[in-house]
Coordinates of N, CA and C in Angstrom, one line a residue:
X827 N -26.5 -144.2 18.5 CA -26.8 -142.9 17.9 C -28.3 -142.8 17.8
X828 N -29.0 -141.9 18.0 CA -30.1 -141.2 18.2 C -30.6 -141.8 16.3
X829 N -31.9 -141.9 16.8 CA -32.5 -142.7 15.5 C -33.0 -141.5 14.0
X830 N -33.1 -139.8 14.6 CA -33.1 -138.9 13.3 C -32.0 -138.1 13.3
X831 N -30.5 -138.7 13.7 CA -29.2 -138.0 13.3 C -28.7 -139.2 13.4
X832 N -28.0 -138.9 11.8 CA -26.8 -139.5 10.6 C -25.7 -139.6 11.5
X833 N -24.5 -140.3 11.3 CA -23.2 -140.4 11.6 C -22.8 -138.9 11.7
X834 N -22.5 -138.0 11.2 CA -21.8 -137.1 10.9 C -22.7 -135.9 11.9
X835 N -23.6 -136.2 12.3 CA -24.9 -135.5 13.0 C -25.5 -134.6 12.4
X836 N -25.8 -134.9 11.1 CA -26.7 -133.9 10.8 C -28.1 -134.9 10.8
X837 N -29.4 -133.6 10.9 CA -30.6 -134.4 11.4 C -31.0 -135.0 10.1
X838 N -31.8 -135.8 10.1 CA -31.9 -136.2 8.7 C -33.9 -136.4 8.6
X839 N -33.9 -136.3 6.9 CA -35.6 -136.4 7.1 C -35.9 -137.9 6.4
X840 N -36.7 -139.0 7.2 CA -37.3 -140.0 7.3 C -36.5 -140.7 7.4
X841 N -35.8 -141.1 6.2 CA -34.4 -142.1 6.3 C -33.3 -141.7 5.4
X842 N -32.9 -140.5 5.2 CA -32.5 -139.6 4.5 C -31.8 -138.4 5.2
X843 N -30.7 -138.7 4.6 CA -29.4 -137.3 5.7 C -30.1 -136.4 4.5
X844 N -29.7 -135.0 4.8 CA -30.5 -133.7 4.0 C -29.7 -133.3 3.1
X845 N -28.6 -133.4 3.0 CA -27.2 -133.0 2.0 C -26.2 -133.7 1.1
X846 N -26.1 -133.4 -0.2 CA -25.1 -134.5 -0.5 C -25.0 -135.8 -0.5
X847 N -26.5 -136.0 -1.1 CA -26.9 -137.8 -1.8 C -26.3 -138.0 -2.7
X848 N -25.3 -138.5 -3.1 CA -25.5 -139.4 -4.4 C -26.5 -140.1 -5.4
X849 N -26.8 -139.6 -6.1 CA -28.1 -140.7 -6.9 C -27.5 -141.0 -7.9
X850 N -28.3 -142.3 -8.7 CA -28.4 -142.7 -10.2 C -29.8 -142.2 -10.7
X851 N -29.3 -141.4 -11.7 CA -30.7 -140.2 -12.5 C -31.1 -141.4 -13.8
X852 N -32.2 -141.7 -14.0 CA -32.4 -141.5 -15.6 C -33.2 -139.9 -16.0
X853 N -32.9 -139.9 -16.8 CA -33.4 -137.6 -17.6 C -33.4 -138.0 -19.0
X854 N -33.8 -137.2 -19.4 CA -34.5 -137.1 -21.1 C -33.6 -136.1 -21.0
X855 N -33.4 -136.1 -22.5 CA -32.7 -134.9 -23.3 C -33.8 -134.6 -24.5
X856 N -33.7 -132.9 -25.3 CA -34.6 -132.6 -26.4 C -33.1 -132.5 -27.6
X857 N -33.9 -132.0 -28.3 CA -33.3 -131.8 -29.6 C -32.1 -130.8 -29.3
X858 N -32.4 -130.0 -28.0 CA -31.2 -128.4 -28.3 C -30.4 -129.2 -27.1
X859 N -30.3 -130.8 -26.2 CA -29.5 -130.8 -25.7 C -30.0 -130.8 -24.0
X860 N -30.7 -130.2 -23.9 CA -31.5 -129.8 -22.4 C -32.0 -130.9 -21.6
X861 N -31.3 -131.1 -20.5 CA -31.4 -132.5 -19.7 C -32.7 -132.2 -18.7
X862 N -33.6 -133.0 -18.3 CA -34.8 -133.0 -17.5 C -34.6 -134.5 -16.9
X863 N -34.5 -134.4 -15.7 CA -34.4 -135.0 -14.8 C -36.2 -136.1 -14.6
X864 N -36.2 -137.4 -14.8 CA -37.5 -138.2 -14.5 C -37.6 -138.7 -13.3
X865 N -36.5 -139.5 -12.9 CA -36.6 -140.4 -11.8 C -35.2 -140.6 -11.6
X866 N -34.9 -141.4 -10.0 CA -33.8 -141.4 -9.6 C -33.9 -142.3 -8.5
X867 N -32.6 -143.1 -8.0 CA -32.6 -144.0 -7.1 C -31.0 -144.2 -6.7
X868 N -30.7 -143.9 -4.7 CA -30.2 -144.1 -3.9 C -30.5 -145.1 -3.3
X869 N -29.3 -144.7 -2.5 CA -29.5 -145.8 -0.8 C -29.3 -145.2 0.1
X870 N -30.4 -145.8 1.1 CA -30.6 -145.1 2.4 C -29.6 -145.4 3.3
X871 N -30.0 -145.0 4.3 CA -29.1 -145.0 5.3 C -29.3 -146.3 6.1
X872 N -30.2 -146.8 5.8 CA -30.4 -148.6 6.1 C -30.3 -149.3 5.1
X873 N -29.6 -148.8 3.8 CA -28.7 -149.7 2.9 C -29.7 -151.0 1.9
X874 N -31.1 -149.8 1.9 CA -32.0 -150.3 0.8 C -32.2 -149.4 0.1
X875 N -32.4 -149.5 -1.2 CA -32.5 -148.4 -2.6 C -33.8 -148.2 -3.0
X876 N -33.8 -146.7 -2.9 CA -34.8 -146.7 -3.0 C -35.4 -145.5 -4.6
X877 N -36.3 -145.7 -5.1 CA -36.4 -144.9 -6.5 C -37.4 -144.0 -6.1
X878 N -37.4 -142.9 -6.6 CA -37.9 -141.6 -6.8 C -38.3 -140.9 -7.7
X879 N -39.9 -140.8 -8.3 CA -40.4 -140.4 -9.5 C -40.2 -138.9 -9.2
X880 N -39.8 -137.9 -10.4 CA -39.7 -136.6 -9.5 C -41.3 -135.6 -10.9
X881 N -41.7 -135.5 -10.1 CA -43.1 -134.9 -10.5 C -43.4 -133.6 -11.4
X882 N -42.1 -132.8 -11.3 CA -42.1 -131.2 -11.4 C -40.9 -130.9 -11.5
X883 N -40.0 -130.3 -12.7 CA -38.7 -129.8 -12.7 C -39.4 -127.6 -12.4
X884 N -38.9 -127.2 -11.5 CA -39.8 -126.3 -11.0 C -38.7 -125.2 -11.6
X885 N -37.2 -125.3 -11.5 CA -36.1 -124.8 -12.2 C -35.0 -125.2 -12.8
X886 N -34.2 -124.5 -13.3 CA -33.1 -125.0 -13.9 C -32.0 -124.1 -14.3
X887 N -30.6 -123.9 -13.8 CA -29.6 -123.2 -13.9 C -28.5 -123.7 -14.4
X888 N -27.3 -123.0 -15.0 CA -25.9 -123.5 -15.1 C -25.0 -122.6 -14.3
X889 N -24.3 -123.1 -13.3 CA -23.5 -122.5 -12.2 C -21.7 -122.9 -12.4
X890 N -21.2 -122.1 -12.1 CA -19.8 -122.4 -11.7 C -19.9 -122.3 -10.1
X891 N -19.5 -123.1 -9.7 CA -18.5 -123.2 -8.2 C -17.5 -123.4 -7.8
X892 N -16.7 -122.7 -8.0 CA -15.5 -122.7 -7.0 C -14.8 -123.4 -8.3
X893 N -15.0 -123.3 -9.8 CA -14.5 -123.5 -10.9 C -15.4 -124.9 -12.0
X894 N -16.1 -125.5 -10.7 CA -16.8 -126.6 -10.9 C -18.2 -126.6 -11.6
X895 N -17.9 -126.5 -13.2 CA -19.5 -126.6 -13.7 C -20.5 -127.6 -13.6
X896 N -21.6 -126.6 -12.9 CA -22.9 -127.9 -12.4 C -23.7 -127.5 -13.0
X897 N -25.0 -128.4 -13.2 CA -26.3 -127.7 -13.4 C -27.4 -128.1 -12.7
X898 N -28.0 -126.8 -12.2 CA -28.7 -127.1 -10.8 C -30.1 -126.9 -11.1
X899 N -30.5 -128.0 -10.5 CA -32.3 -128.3 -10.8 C -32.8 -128.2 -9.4
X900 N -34.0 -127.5 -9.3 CA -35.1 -127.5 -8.4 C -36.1 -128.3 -9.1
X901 N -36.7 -129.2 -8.0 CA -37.7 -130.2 -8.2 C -38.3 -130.7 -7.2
X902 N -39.4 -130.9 -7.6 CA -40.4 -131.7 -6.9 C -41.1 -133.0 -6.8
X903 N -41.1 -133.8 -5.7 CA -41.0 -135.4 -6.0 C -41.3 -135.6 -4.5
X904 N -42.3 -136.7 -4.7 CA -42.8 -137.4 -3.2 C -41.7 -138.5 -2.4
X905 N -41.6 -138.4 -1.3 CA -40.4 -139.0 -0.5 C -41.8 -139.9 0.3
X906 N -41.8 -141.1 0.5 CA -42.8 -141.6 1.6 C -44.0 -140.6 1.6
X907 N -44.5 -140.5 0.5 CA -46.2 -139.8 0.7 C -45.6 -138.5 1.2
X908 N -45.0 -137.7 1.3 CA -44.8 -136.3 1.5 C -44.5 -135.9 0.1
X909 N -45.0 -134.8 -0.2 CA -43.8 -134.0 -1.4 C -42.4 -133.0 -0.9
X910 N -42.1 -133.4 -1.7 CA -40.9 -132.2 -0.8 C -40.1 -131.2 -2.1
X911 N -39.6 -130.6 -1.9 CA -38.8 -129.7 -3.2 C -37.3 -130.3 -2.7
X912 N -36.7 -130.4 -3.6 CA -35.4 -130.3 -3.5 C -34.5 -129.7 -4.4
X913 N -32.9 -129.8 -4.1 CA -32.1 -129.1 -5.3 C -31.0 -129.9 -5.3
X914 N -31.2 -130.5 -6.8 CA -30.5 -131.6 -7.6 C -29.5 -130.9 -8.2
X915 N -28.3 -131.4 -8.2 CA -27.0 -131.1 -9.1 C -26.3 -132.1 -10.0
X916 N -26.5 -131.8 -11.2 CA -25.5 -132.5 -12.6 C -23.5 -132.3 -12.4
X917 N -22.5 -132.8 -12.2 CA -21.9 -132.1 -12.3 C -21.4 -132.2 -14.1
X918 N -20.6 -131.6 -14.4 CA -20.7 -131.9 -15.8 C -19.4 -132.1 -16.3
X919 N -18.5 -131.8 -15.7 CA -17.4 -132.7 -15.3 C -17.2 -134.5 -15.3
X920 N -17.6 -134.6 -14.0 CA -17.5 -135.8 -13.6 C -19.1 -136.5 -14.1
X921 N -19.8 -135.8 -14.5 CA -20.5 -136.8 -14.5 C -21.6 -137.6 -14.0
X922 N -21.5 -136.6 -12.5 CA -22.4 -137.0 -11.6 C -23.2 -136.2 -10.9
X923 N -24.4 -137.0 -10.4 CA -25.9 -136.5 -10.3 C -25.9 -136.4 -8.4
X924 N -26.4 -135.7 -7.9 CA -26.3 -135.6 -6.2 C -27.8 -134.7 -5.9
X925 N -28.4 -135.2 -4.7 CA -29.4 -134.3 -4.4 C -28.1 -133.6 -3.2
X926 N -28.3 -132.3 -3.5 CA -27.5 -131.0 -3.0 C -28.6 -130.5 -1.6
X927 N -29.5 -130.4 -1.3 CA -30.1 -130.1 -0.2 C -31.5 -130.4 -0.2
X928 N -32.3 -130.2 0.7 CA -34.0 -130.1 0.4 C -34.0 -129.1 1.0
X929 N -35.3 -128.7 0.4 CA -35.7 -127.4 0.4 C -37.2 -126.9 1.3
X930 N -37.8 -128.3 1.2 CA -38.7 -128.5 2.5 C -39.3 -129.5 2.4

């Protein structure tokens, strides 16, 4: 397999497929409840983990999809000395944290 396409072939950026990461988040909460995302750490696609300070919560929404309540953060955080934006999802359900796409 070609060394910047994932199994599933989508292209991926550095060592990173672009969709539908799974992470472990640590986030702050305030007094009214409101989660802010700090840092976060996966595994790559060569099956080393790697942590991510995220620098800038740039937005923040509460969505329904397809019945599934999420809450979706735009943020900003350096990947290997690049910064990049991305869009992180809470699901609030389950419980779990996913980077949902990048954004550049």
């Amino acid at each position: 397999m070609e060394g910047n396409v994932n199994r599933e072939g989508q292209k991926k950026i550095g060592a990173l497929s672009p969709v539908n990461i799974p992470i472990q988040m640590i986030c702050g909460m305030d007094t009214t409840g409101s989660i802010t995302p700090i840092r976060f750490r996966f595994q790559t696609d060569e099956d080393s983990i790697e942590t991510i300070h995220i620098q800038k919560v740039v937005s923040r929404d509460e969505k329904n999809y397809v019945g599934i309540r999420e809450i979706r953060f735009i943020c900003m955080a350096l990947f290997s000395g690049l910064q990049r934006i991305m869009e992180i999802r809470y699901s609030v359900e389950s419980q779990k944290w996913r980077i949902f796409q990048f954004l550049s």
